[in-house]
CSV table of C-alpha atoms in Angstrom, one decimal:
chain,number,residue,atom,x,y,z
A,1,MET,CA,2.8,295.4,34.6
A,2,LYS,CA,-0.3,293.1,34.5
A,3,THR,CA,-0.4,289.4,34.2
A,4,HIS,CA,-2.8,289.7,31.2
A,5,ASP,CA,-0.3,291.7,29.3
A,6,PHE,CA,1.5,288.4,28.7
A,7,TYR,CA,-1.3,286.4,27.3
A,8,TYR,CA,-1.4,284.9,23.8
A,9,ASP,CA,-4.0,282.6,22.2
A,10,LEU,CA,-2.6,279.1,21.8
A,11,PRO,CA,-4.8,276.1,20.1
A,12,GLU,CA,-4.6,273.2,22.1
A,13,GLU,CA,-3.5,271.1,18.9
A,14,LEU,CA,-0.2,272.8,18.9
A,15,ILE,CA,1.1,271.6,22.5
A,16,ALA,CA,3.3,269.0,21.5
A,17,GLN,CA,2.5,265.5,23.2
A,18,THR,CA,5.3,263.6,22.2
A,19,PRO,CA,9.1,264.2,21.3
A,20,LEU,CA,10.2,264.2,17.8
A,21,ASP,CA,12.3,261.1,16.4
A,22,GLN,CA,15.5,263.2,16.1
A,23,ARG,CA,16.1,265.6,18.7
A,24,ASP,CA,17.7,268.4,16.6
A,25,THR,CA,15.3,268.4,13.7
A,26,SER,CA,12.9,270.7,15.7
A,27,ARG,CA,12.2,274.2,14.4
A,28,LEU,CA,14.1,277.0,15.5
A,29,LEU,CA,12.7,280.7,15.6
A,30,ALA,CA,15.7,283.2,15.8
A,31,LEU,CA,14.5,286.4,17.2
A,32,ASN,CA,17.0,289.3,17.2
A,33,LYS,CA,16.6,291.2,20.9
A,34,GLU,CA,17.6,294.5,19.3
A,35,THR,CA,15.8,294.7,15.7
A,36,GLY,CA,12.8,292.3,16.6
A,37,GLU,CA,13.8,290.5,13.3
A,38,ARG,CA,12.9,286.9,13.0
A,39,GLU,CA,14.0,284.0,11.1
A,40,HIS,CA,12.7,280.3,10.7
A,41,LEU,CA,15.3,277.7,10.8
A,42,HIS,CA,15.9,274.1,12.3
A,43,PHE,CA,17.6,273.6,15.6
A,44,TYR,CA,20.6,272.0,13.6
A,45,ASP,CA,21.3,275.3,12.4
A,46,LEU,CA,22.0,276.7,15.7
A,47,PRO,CA,25.8,277.3,15.2
A,48,LYS,CA,24.9,280.0,12.4
A,49,PHE,CA,24.3,282.1,15.7
A,50,LEU,CA,27.4,281.1,17.6
A,51,ARG,CA,30.8,282.6,17.4
A,52,SER,CA,34.2,281.4,18.7
A,53,GLY,CA,34.9,282.8,21.9
A,54,ASP,CA,31.2,282.5,23.1
A,55,CYS,CA,30.1,280.2,26.1
A,56,LEU,CA,27.0,277.9,26.3
A,57,VAL,CA,25.7,277.6,29.8
A,58,MET,CA,23.7,274.4,30.3
A,59,ASN,CA,21.8,272.8,33.0
A,60,ASP,CA,23.0,269.3,33.7
A,61,SER,CA,20.2,268.3,36.2
A,62,ARG,CA,18.5,265.1,35.5
A,63,VAL,CA,14.7,264.3,36.1
A,64,LEU,CA,14.0,262.0,39.1
A,65,PRO,CA,11.4,259.3,38.1
A,66,ALA,CA,9.4,260.6,40.9
A,67,ARG,CA,6.0,259.5,40.1
A,68,LEU,CA,4.9,256.3,42.0
A,69,LEU,CA,1.7,254.3,41.7
A,70,GLY,CA,0.9,252.1,44.0
A,71,HIS,CA,-1.9,251.1,46.6
A,72,ARG,CA,-2.9,251.7,50.1
A,73,GLU,CA,-2.9,249.1,52.7
A,74,PRO,CA,-5.0,247.5,54.1
A,75,GLY,CA,-7.9,247.7,51.7
A,76,GLY,CA,-5.9,248.2,48.4
A,77,GLY,CA,-7.3,251.4,46.9
A,78,ALA,CA,-5.1,252.9,44.4
A,79,CYS,CA,-2.7,255.9,45.4
A,80,GLU,CA,-0.3,258.1,43.7
A,81,VAL,CA,2.8,259.9,45.4
A,82,LEU,CA,4.9,262.4,43.5
A,83,LEU,CA,8.4,263.1,45.3
A,84,LEU,CA,9.2,266.9,45.8
A,85,VAL,CA,12.0,267.3,48.4
A,86,ASP,CA,14.3,264.9,50.0
A,87,ARG,CA,14.1,265.8,53.7
A,88,GLY,CA,16.5,263.1,54.9
A,89,ALA,CA,16.2,259.9,57.0
A,90,LYS,CA,14.5,258.4,54.0
A,91,VAL,CA,11.5,261.1,54.4
A,92,TRP,CA,10.4,263.1,51.5
A,93,GLU,CA,7.9,265.8,51.0
A,94,CYS,CA,5.2,264.3,48.5
A,95,LEU,CA,2.2,265.3,46.6
A,96,VAL,CA,-0.3,262.7,47.1
A,97,ARG,CA,-3.6,261.4,45.7
A,98,PRO,CA,-6.1,260.7,46.8
A,99,GLY,CA,-5.5,263.4,49.6
A,100,LYS,CA,-8.6,262.5,51.6
A,101,LYS,CA,-7.3,259.0,52.0
A,102,MET,CA,-3.5,259.7,52.6
A,103,LYS,CA,-3.6,260.8,56.3
A,104,LYS,CA,-1.0,260.7,58.6
A,105,GLY,CA,-0.5,256.8,59.5
A,106,ALA,CA,-1.4,255.6,56.1
A,107,ARG,CA,0.4,252.7,54.8
A,108,LEU,CA,1.4,252.6,50.9
A,109,ASN,CA,2.9,249.7,48.9
A,110,PHE,CA,4.4,250.2,45.5
A,111,GLY,CA,5.9,247.2,43.4
A,112,ASN,CA,4.2,244.3,45.3
A,113,GLY,CA,6.2,245.1,48.5
A,114,GLN,CA,9.3,246.0,46.8
A,115,LEU,CA,8.9,249.5,48.3
A,116,MET,CA,6.8,250.5,51.4
A,117,ALA,CA,5.9,253.8,52.7
A,118,GLU,CA,4.0,255.5,55.7
A,119,VAL,CA,2.7,259.0,55.6
A,120,VAL,CA,4.3,260.6,58.8
A,121,ASP,CA,3.2,264.2,58.6
A,122,GLU,CA,0.6,266.5,56.8
A,123,LEU,CA,1.8,270.1,56.0
A,124,GLU,CA,0.0,273.1,55.9
A,125,ASN,CA,0.2,273.3,52.1
A,126,GLY,CA,-1.7,270.2,51.7
A,127,ASN,CA,1.8,268.3,51.0
A,128,ARG,CA,2.6,265.0,53.0
A,129,LEU,CA,5.9,263.9,54.6
A,130,VAL,CA,6.3,260.2,53.5
A,131,ARG,CA,9.0,257.7,54.9
A,132,PHE,CA,10.0,255.0,52.6
A,133,GLU,CA,11.3,251.7,53.4
A,134,TYR,CA,13.1,249.4,51.1
A,135,ASP,CA,16.3,247.6,50.5
A,136,GLY,CA,19.4,248.8,48.4
A,137,ILE,CA,19.7,252.2,47.2
A,138,PHE,CA,16.6,254.4,46.8
A,139,LEU,CA,17.5,255.9,43.2
A,140,GLU,CA,17.7,252.1,42.0
A,141,VAL,CA,14.5,251.5,43.4
A,142,LEU,CA,12.9,254.5,41.9
A,143,GLU,CA,14.6,253.5,38.4
A,144,ARG,CA,12.5,250.4,38.7
A,145,LEU,CA,9.4,251.5,39.7
A,146,GLY,CA,9.0,255.2,39.2
A,147,LYS,CA,7.6,256.9,36.2
A,148,MET,CA,8.6,260.5,34.7
A,149,PRO,CA,6.4,263.4,36.1
A,150,LEU,CA,5.3,264.9,32.8
A,151,PRO,CA,4.1,268.4,32.8
A,152,PRO,CA,0.0,268.4,33.3
A,153,TYR,CA,-0.4,269.4,29.5
A,154,ILE,CA,1.0,266.2,28.4
A,155,LYS,CA,-1.7,263.7,28.2
A,156,GLU,CA,0.3,261.0,26.1
A,157,GLU,CA,2.3,258.3,27.8
A,158,LEU,CA,6.3,258.7,27.2
A,159,GLN,CA,7.6,255.6,25.5
A,160,ASP,CA,11.3,256.3,26.3
A,161,PRO,CA,12.0,258.0,29.5
A,162,GLU,CA,15.6,259.2,28.0
A,163,ARG,CA,13.6,261.6,25.8
A,164,TYR,CA,12.5,263.7,28.8
A,165,GLN,CA,16.4,263.8,29.7
A,166,THR,CA,18.9,265.9,28.1
A,167,VAL,CA,21.8,264.0,26.7
A,168,TYR,CA,24.0,265.9,29.2
A,169,SER,CA,21.9,265.2,32.0
A,170,LYS,CA,24.0,264.1,35.2
A,171,GLU,CA,22.8,265.4,38.7
A,172,VAL,CA,19.4,263.7,39.7
A,173,GLY,CA,17.0,266.0,41.4
A,174,SER,CA,14.6,267.7,39.1
A,175,ALA,CA,10.7,267.4,38.9
A,176,ALA,CA,10.7,268.7,35.2
A,177,ALA,CA,13.3,268.5,32.5
A,178,PRO,CA,15.0,271.7,31.9
A,179,THR,CA,13.4,271.3,28.3
A,180,ALA,CA,15.6,273.8,26.0
A,181,GLY,CA,18.2,271.3,26.3
A,182,LEU,CA,16.1,268.7,24.7
A,183,HIS,CA,17.0,269.5,21.4
A,184,PHE,CA,20.8,269.0,21.7
A,185,THR,CA,22.5,265.8,20.3
A,186,LYS,CA,26.1,265.0,21.2
A,187,GLU,CA,27.1,265.3,17.8
A,188,LEU,CA,25.6,268.9,17.6
A,189,LEU,CA,27.3,269.9,21.0
A,190,ALA,CA,30.8,268.4,19.3
A,191,ARG,CA,30.2,270.8,16.3
A,192,ILE,CA,29.6,273.7,18.6
A,193,GLU,CA,32.7,273.1,20.7
A,194,SER,CA,35.0,272.6,17.4
A,195,MET,CA,34.0,276.1,16.5
A,196,GLY,CA,35.6,277.5,19.3
A,197,VAL,CA,32.6,277.7,21.7
A,198,LYS,CA,33.0,276.9,25.2
A,199,LEU,CA,30.7,274.5,27.0
A,200,CYS,CA,30.0,274.6,30.6
A,201,TYR,CA,27.3,273.6,33.1
A,202,VAL,CA,25.5,274.7,35.9
A,203,THR,CA,22.7,272.6,38.2
A,204,LEU,CA,19.4,273.8,39.0
A,205,HIS,CA,16.9,271.3,40.3
A,206,VAL,CA,13.5,272.2,38.6
A,207,GLY,CA,10.6,272.0,41.0
A,208,LEU,CA,7.0,271.7,40.2
A,209,GLY,CA,6.5,275.6,40.8
A,210,THR,CA,7.7,276.2,37.2
A,211,PHE,CA,4.4,275.1,36.3
A,212,ARG,CA,2.4,277.2,38.7
A,213,PRO,CA,0.2,279.9,37.2
A,214,VAL,CA,0.4,283.6,37.9
A,215,LYS,CA,-2.7,284.4,39.7
A,216,GLU,CA,-2.1,287.9,40.9
A,217,GLU,CA,-3.2,290.8,38.7
A,218,ASP,CA,-0.1,292.5,39.2
A,219,ILE,CA,2.9,290.6,38.3
A,220,THR,CA,4.9,292.0,41.2
A,221,ASP,CA,2.5,290.5,43.6
A,222,HIS,CA,3.4,287.0,42.5
A,223,ALA,CA,5.5,285.0,45.1
A,224,MET,CA,8.1,283.0,43.1
A,225,HIS,CA,8.9,279.4,44.1
A,226,SER,CA,12.6,278.5,45.3
A,227,GLU,CA,14.7,276.0,43.4
A,228,TYR,CA,18.3,274.7,44.5
A,229,CYS,CA,21.2,275.8,42.2
A,230,ILE,CA,24.9,275.2,41.9
A,231,ILE,CA,27.7,277.0,39.9
A,232,SER,CA,31.0,275.1,39.9
A,233,LYS,CA,34.5,277.3,39.9
A,234,GLU,CA,35.0,275.8,36.4
A,235,THR,CA,32.0,277.3,35.0
A,236,ALA,CA,32.5,280.7,36.8
A,237,ASP,CA,35.8,280.6,35.5
A,238,ILE,CA,34.7,280.1,31.9
A,239,ILE,CA,31.9,282.5,32.2
A,240,ASN,CA,34.4,285.1,33.5
A,241,GLU,CA,37.1,284.7,30.8
A,242,THR,CA,34.3,284.9,28.0
A,243,LYS,CA,33.0,288.2,29.3
A,244,LYS,CA,36.8,289.8,29.7
A,245,ASN,CA,37.5,288.6,26.0
A,246,GLY,CA,34.3,290.1,24.6
A,247,GLY,CA,32.6,286.7,24.0
A,248,ARG,CA,29.0,286.3,24.7
A,249,VAL,CA,27.4,284.1,27.4
A,250,ILE,CA,24.5,282.0,25.8
A,251,CYS,CA,22.1,280.3,28.4
A,252,VAL,CA,20.2,277.1,27.4
A,253,GLY,CA,17.1,277.6,29.0
A,254,THR,CA,15.6,279.7,31.6
A,255,THR,CA,16.9,277.7,34.2
A,256,SER,CA,20.6,278.3,33.4
A,257,CYS,CA,19.6,281.8,33.2
A,258,ARG,CA,18.1,282.3,36.5
A,259,THR,CA,21.0,280.4,38.0
A,260,ILE,CA,23.7,282.8,36.7
A,261,GLU,CA,21.8,285.8,37.3
A,262,SER,CA,21.2,285.1,40.6
A,263,TRP,CA,24.6,284.6,41.9
A,264,ALA,CA,26.6,287.1,39.5
A,265,ALA,CA,27.7,290.1,41.3
A,266,GLU,CA,26.7,293.6,40.0
A,267,ASP,CA,29.7,294.1,37.8
A,268,GLY,CA,28.4,290.7,36.1
A,269,THR,CA,31.4,288.4,37.6
A,270,MET,CA,30.7,284.9,38.8
A,271,LYS,CA,32.2,282.8,41.5
A,272,GLU,CA,31.7,279.1,42.7
A,273,SER,CA,28.1,279.3,44.3
A,274,ALA,CA,25.4,277.1,45.8
A,275,GLY,CA,22.1,277.8,47.3
A,276,TRP,CA,18.4,278.3,46.9
A,277,THR,CA,17.1,281.0,44.4
A,278,ASN,CA,13.6,282.4,43.9
A,279,ILE,CA,14.8,285.1,41.5
A,280,PHE,CA,11.9,286.5,39.3
A,281,ILE,CA,13.1,288.2,36.3
A,282,TYR,CA,10.2,290.4,34.2
A,283,PRO,CA,10.5,293.5,32.0
A,284,GLY,CA,12.6,296.1,33.6
A,285,TYR,CA,15.2,293.7,35.0
A,286,ARG,CA,18.9,294.4,33.9
A,287,PHE,CA,20.9,291.5,32.9
A,288,LYS,CA,24.2,291.3,34.6
A,289,VAL,CA,25.6,288.2,32.8
A,290,LEU,CA,23.3,286.8,30.1
A,291,ASP,CA,23.7,287.9,26.5
A,292,CYS,CA,21.5,285.4,24.6
A,293,LEU,CA,19.1,282.6,25.4
A,294,ILE,CA,18.1,279.4,23.7
A,295,THR,CA,14.7,278.5,25.2
A,296,ASN,CA,11.2,276.6,24.3
A,297,PHE,CA,7.9,278.4,23.8
A,298,HIS,CA,6.3,279.2,27.2
A,299,LEU,CA,2.9,279.0,28.5
A,300,PRO,CA,0.8,282.1,28.4
A,301,GLU,CA,1.0,284.6,31.4
A,302,SER,CA,3.9,282.5,32.9
A,303,THR,CA,6.8,283.8,34.6
A,304,LEU,CA,9.0,282.2,31.8
A,305,ILE,CA,7.3,284.2,29.1
A,306,MET,CA,7.8,287.3,31.4
A,307,LEU,CA,11.6,286.3,31.8
A,308,VAL,CA,11.9,286.0,27.8
A,309,SER,CA,10.2,289.5,27.4
A,310,ALA,CA,12.5,290.8,29.8
A,311,LEU,CA,15.3,290.0,27.3
A,312,ALA,CA,13.8,290.8,24.0
A,313,GLY,CA,10.8,293.2,24.9
A,314,ARG,CA,7.3,292.3,25.4
A,315,GLU,CA,6.1,293.4,22.1
A,316,ASN,CA,9.1,291.6,20.2
A,317,VAL,CA,8.2,288.1,22.1
A,318,LEU,CA,4.5,288.5,21.6
A,319,ALA,CA,4.9,289.2,17.8
A,320,ALA,CA,7.2,286.2,17.5
A,321,TYR,CA,4.8,283.9,19.4
A,322,LYS,CA,2.0,285.1,17.1
A,323,GLU,CA,4.0,284.2,14.1
A,324,ALA,CA,5.0,280.8,15.7
A,325,VAL,CA,1.3,280.0,16.2
A,326,GLU,CA,0.4,281.0,12.6
A,327,ARG,CA,3.1,278.8,11.2
A,328,LYS,CA,2.0,276.0,13.4
A,329,TYR,CA,5.1,275.6,15.6
A,330,ARG,CA,5.1,272.8,18.4
A,331,PHE,CA,4.7,274.4,21.9
A,332,PHE,CA,5.9,273.6,25.5
A,333,SER,CA,8.1,270.9,26.7
A,334,PHE,CA,8.4,268.7,23.5
A,335,GLY,CA,7.9,271.5,21.6
A,336,ASP,CA,10.0,273.8,19.1
A,337,ALA,CA,12.7,276.3,20.2
A,338,MET,CA,13.7,279.8,20.0
A,339,ILE,CA,16.9,281.6,20.2
A,340,ILE,CA,17.1,285.4,21.2
A,341,HIS,CA,20.3,286.8,20.0
A,342,ASN,CA,22.1,289.9,19.0
């Protein structure tokens, strides 16, 4: 299967640059994965597609304000550091700019000395190991000085950082939001729970690899990035009980889907698990646990549109995307949503 098989034409003006005022007023395209039938609604209509006995699986990862803007010392030239992975002992693997000026030994200053840092190593992939120096708790320093690392296709400044967090975000560690969850309000979740739908949570810390394009012509040659994920015993038990009783497992977002599919046994049962996953789901994959998926609209030729196509069929997905473009849906992180159901 070729990467270009997952291409669709998207006018740039349909890429949402800012979130809507009210989270659940985004549009919702409902796609029946068996018939290909499509409906056009709003996200607050989601309960129409849920049934008592189903469970909703959500990713409770919280985005780290991981983008730091400062200057180099001495001389004062501007610099930018993006935190990727905590390596321990106050050292982080980072993306840096300007790379040519950020060699081993470079000293960095953020927030007029509130946070200092030194580049301690240069990695083969171009990333840097950076050791930070600060007083107090690093997360609190980041909350003061850091900015949200928005995707490269968003050019607008985000006015309220909480709009790039889900209302149920808890576990800090992502470099990007699990965006399918951005449409939920606490009120909508309460409505869903009152219907007899169980709510449960996994944690997958989203890496910047989620935005990495597939450059290989044949999709099976693509090397998938790794991300850390956790499934609690409580969540595993809820999923197992749901399946046993004939309910559906409905994942909110591709990250929740990849988490449960990574750790499910062949018979679809779950147990408490944690570790790194690089699962790559594309057409031909047999889902072990997931029945339905709530998701946003994804980039052309991305691993995420391939995952969605594995669930609903490539032709159905591309037809739905074509109709979404014609109806001027909003695309990507701050865009509209889709439910793939049966």
